[in-house]
Tab-separated table of C-alpha atoms in Angstrom:
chain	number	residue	atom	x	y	z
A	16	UNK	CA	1.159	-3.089	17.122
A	17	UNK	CA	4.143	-5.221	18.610
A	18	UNK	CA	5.856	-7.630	15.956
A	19	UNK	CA	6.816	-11.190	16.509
A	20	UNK	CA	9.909	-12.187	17.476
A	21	UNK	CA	11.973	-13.931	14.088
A	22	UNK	CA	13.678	-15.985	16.440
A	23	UNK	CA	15.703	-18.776	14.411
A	24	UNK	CA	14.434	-16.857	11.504
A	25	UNK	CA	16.654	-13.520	11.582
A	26	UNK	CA	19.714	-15.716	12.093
A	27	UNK	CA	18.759	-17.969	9.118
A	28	UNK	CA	19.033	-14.971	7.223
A	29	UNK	CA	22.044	-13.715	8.939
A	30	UNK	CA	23.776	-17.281	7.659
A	31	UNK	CA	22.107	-16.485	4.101
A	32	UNK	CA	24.150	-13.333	4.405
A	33	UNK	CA	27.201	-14.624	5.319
A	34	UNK	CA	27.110	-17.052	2.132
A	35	UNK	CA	26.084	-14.038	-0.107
A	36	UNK	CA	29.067	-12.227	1.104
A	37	UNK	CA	31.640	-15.244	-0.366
A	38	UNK	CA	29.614	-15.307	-3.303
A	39	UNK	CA	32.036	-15.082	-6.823
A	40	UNK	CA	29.794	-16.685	-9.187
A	41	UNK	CA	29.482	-14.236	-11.890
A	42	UNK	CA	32.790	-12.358	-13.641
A	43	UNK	CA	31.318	-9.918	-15.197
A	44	UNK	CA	29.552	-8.530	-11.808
A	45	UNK	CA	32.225	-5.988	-9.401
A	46	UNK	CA	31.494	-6.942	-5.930
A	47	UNK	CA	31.373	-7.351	-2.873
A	48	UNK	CA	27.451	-8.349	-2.635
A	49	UNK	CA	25.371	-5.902	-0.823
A	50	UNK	CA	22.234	-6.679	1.255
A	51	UNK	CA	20.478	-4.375	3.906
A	52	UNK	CA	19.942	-5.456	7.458
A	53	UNK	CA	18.555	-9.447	8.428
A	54	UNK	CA	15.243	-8.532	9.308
A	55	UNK	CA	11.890	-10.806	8.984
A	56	UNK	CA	9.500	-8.347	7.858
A	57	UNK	CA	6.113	-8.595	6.561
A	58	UNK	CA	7.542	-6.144	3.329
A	59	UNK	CA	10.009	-7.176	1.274
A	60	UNK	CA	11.203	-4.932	-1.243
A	61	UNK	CA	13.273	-6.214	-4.527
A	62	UNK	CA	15.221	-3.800	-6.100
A	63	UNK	CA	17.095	-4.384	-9.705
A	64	UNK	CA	20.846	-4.065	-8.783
A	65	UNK	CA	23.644	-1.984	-6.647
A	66	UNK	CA	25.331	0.903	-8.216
A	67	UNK	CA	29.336	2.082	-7.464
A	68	UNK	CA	28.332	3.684	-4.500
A	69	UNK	CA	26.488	1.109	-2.809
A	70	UNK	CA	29.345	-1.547	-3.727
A	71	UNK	CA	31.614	0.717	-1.837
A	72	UNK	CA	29.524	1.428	1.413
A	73	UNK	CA	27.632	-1.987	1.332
A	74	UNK	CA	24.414	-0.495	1.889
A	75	UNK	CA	21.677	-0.697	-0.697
A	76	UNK	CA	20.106	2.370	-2.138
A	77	UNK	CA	22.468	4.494	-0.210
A	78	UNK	CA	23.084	7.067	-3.301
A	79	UNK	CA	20.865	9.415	-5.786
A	80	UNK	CA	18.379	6.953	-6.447
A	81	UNK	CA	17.910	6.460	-2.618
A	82	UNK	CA	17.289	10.093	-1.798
A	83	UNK	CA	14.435	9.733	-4.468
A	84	UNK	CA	13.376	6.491	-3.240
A	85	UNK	CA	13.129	7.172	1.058
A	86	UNK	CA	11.376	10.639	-0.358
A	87	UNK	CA	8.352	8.663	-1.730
A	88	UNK	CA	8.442	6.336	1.126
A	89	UNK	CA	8.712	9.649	3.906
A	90	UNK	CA	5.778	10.791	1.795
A	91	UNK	CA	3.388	8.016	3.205
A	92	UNK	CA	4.699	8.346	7.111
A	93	UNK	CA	7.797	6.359	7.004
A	94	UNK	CA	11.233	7.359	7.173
A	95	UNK	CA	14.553	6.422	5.607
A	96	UNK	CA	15.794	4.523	9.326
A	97	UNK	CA	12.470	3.008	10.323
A	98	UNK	CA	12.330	1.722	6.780
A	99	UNK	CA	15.953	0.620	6.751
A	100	UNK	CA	15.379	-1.241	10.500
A	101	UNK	CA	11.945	-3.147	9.679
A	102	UNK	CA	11.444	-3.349	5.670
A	103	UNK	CA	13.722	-6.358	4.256
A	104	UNK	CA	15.777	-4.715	1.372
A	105	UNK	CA	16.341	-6.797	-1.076
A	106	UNK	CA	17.309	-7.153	-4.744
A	107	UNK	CA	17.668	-8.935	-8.477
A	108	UNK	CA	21.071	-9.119	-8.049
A	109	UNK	CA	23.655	-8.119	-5.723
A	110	UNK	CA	26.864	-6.769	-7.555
A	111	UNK	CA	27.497	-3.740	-9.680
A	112	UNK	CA	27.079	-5.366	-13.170
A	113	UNK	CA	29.225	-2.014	-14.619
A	114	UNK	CA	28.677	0.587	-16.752
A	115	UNK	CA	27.079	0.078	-20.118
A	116	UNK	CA	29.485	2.222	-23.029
A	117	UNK	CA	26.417	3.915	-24.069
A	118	UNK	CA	25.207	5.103	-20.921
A	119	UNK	CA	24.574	4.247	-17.305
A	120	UNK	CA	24.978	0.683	-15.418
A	121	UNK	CA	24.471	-2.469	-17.568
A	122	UNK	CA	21.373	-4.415	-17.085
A	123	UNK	CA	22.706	-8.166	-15.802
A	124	UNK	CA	22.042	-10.724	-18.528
A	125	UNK	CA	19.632	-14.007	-18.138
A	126	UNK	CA	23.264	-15.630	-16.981
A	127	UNK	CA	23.467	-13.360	-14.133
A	128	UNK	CA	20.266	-13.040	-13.067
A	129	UNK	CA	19.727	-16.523	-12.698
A	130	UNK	CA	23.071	-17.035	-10.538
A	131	UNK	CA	21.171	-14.154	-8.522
A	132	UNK	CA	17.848	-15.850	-7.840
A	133	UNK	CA	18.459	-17.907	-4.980
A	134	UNK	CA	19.558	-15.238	-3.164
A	135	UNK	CA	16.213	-13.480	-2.728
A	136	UNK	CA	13.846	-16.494	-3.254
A	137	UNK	CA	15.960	-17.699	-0.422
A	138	UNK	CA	14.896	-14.236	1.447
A	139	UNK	CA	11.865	-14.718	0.505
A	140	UNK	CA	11.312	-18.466	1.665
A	141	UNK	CA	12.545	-17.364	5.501
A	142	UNK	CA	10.358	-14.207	6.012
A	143	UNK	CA	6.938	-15.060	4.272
A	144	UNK	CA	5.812	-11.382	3.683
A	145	UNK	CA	2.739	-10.098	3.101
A	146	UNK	CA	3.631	-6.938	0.833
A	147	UNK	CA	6.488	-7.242	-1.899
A	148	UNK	CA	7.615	-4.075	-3.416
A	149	UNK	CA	9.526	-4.313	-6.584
A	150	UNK	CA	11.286	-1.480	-7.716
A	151	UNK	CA	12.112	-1.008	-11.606
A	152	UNK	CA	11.333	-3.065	-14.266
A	153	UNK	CA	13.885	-6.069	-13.988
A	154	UNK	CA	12.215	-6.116	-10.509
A	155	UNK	CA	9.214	-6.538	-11.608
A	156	UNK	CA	9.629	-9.041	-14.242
A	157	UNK	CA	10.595	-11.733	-11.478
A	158	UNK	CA	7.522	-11.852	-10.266
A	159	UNK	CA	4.864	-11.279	-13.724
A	160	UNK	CA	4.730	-11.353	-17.027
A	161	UNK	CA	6.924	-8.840	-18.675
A	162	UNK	CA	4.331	-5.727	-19.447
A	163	UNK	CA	4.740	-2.389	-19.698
A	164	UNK	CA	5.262	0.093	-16.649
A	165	UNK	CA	1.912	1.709	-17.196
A	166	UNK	CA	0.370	-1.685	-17.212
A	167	UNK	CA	1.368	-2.741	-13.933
A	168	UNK	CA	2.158	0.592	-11.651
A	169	UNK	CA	-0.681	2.247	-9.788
A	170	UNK	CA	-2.065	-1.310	-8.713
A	171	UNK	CA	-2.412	-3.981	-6.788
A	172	UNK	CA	-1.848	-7.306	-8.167
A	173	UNK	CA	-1.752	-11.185	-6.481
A	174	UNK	CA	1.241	-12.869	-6.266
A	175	UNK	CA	1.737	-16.789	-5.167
A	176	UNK	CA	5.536	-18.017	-4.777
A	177	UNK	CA	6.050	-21.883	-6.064
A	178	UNK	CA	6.315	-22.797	-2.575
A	179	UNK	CA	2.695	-21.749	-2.252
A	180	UNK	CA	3.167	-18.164	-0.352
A	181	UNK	CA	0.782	-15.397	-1.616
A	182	UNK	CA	1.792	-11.939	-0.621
A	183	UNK	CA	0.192	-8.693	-2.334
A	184	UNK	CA	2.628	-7.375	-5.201
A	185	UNK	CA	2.766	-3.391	-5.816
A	186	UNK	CA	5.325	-2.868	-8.463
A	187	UNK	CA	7.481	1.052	-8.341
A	188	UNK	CA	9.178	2.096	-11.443
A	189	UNK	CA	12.824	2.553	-10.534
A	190	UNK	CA	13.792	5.939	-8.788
A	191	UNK	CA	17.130	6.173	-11.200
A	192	UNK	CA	17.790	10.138	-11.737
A	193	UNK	CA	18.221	9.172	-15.454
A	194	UNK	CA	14.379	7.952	-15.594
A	195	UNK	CA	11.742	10.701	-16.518
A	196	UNK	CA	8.987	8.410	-16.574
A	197	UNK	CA	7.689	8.481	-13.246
A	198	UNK	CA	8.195	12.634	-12.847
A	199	UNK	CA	5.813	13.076	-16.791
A	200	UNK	CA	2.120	11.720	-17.070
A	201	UNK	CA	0.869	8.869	-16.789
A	202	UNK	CA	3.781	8.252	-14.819
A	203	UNK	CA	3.768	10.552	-12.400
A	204	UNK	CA	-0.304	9.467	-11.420
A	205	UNK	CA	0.583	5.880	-11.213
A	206	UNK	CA	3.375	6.513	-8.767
A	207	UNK	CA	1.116	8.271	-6.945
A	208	UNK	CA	-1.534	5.162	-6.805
A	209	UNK	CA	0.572	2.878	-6.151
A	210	UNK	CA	2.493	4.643	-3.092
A	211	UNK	CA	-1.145	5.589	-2.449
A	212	UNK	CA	-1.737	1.787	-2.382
A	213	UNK	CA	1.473	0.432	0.027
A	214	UNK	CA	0.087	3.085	2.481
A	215	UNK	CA	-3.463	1.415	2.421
A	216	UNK	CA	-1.765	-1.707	2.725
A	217	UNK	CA	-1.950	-3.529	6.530
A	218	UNK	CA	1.720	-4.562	6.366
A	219	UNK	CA	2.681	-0.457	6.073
A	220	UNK	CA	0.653	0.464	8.661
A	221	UNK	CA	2.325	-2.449	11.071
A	222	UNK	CA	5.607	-0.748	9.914
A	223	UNK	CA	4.379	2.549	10.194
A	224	UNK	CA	3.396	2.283	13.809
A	225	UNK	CA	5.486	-0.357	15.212
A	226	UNK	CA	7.036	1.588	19.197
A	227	UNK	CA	10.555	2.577	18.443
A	228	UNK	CA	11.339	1.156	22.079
A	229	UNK	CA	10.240	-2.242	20.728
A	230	UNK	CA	12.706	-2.582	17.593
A	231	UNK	CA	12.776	-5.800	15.486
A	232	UNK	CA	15.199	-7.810	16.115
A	233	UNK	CA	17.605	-7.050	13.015
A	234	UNK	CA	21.291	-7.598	12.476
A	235	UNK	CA	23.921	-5.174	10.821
A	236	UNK	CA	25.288	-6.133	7.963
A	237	UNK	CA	28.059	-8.771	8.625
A	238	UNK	CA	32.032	-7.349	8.967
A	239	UNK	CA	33.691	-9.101	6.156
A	240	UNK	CA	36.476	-11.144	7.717
């Protein structure tokens, strides 16, 4: 199935980037800001935050946590590159917020968080997508009620945006390698629904079989100056 052309679209996002990439708002966050390609999908996916690795190659999920995460994805027919080129990767927030003295990265406060937002609802606003994938629970919370993993993985839930966009919403728990809970029961199950789900899902199957010789048109992520 061939895929619109953005247009004005991809290089609205492209200028979103370029703003992101000046962005010092927070002093407790290490940048510089990550974000994956400027592509108007019909997927977005919203992770929680970048981790030392991804701060120094500027490419989200490019480190443990991604091998886990393009392995689910490759597990319903799409890989790590086609995903990269046509799935808009976004996130909470978009610096390392640091380690936390007891153990792994800090979780970014309410403070943070909120400095954060406009980033992806601005994302959001430009590429209207059908499918959002939120990954982890901070993820997840910016777009329902705060519930428990096993209360929202493994299904399908409605989402409308105050601007009035409704999208489908299938939540992932986060693919850290410190997390056991999606590789024990129920956790395991419910991971399976809900990739189970994105693969039923019209938007994946657009992504799935869009030709390789007719590529989106996406930009790299911008040199820094």
């Amino acid at each position: 199935m061939n895929m619109p052309d953005p247009g004005p679209r991809t290089q609205a996002l492209v200028d979103l980037y370029g703003d992101l990439e000046t962005c010092r708002r927070c002093p407790g966050m290490e940048g510089p800001p990550v974000h994956g390609h400027a592509v108007v999908s019909p997927i977005m996916m919203v992770g929680q935050a970048p981790g030392t690795r991804e701060i120094l190659q500027g490419i989200p999920f490019c480190w443990t946590a991604g091998k886990t995460l393009f392995r689910w994805f490759n597990s319903i027919g799409v890989d790590e590159e086609t995903f990269r080129r046509r799935v808009l990767m976004s996130a909470v927030c978009r610096c390392f917020p640091g380690k936390n003295p007891k153990g792994g990265d800090r979780v970014p406060d309410a403070v943070e968080v909120d400095a954060c937002t406009g980033w992806w609802r601005g994302e959001l606003a430009l590429t209207r997508p059908r499918l959002i994938i939120p990954v982890g629970r901070l993820a997840i919370v910016q777009f329902m009620s705060a519930r428990r993993l096993d209360e929202v993985i493994g299904a399908r839930w409605p989402y409308r945006s105050p601007d009035g966009l409704e999208a489908d919403l299938i939540p992932l728990p986060h693919p850290s390698g410190a997390s056991t809970w999606f590789k024990m029961e129920p956790g395991k199950t419910l991971l399976e629904q809900a990739l189970a789900l994105i693969d039923a899902h019209p938007a994946w199957s657009e992504i799935r079989a869009a030709s390789a010789d007719r590529p989106i048109d996406v930009q790299r992520r911008i040199a820094a100056p």
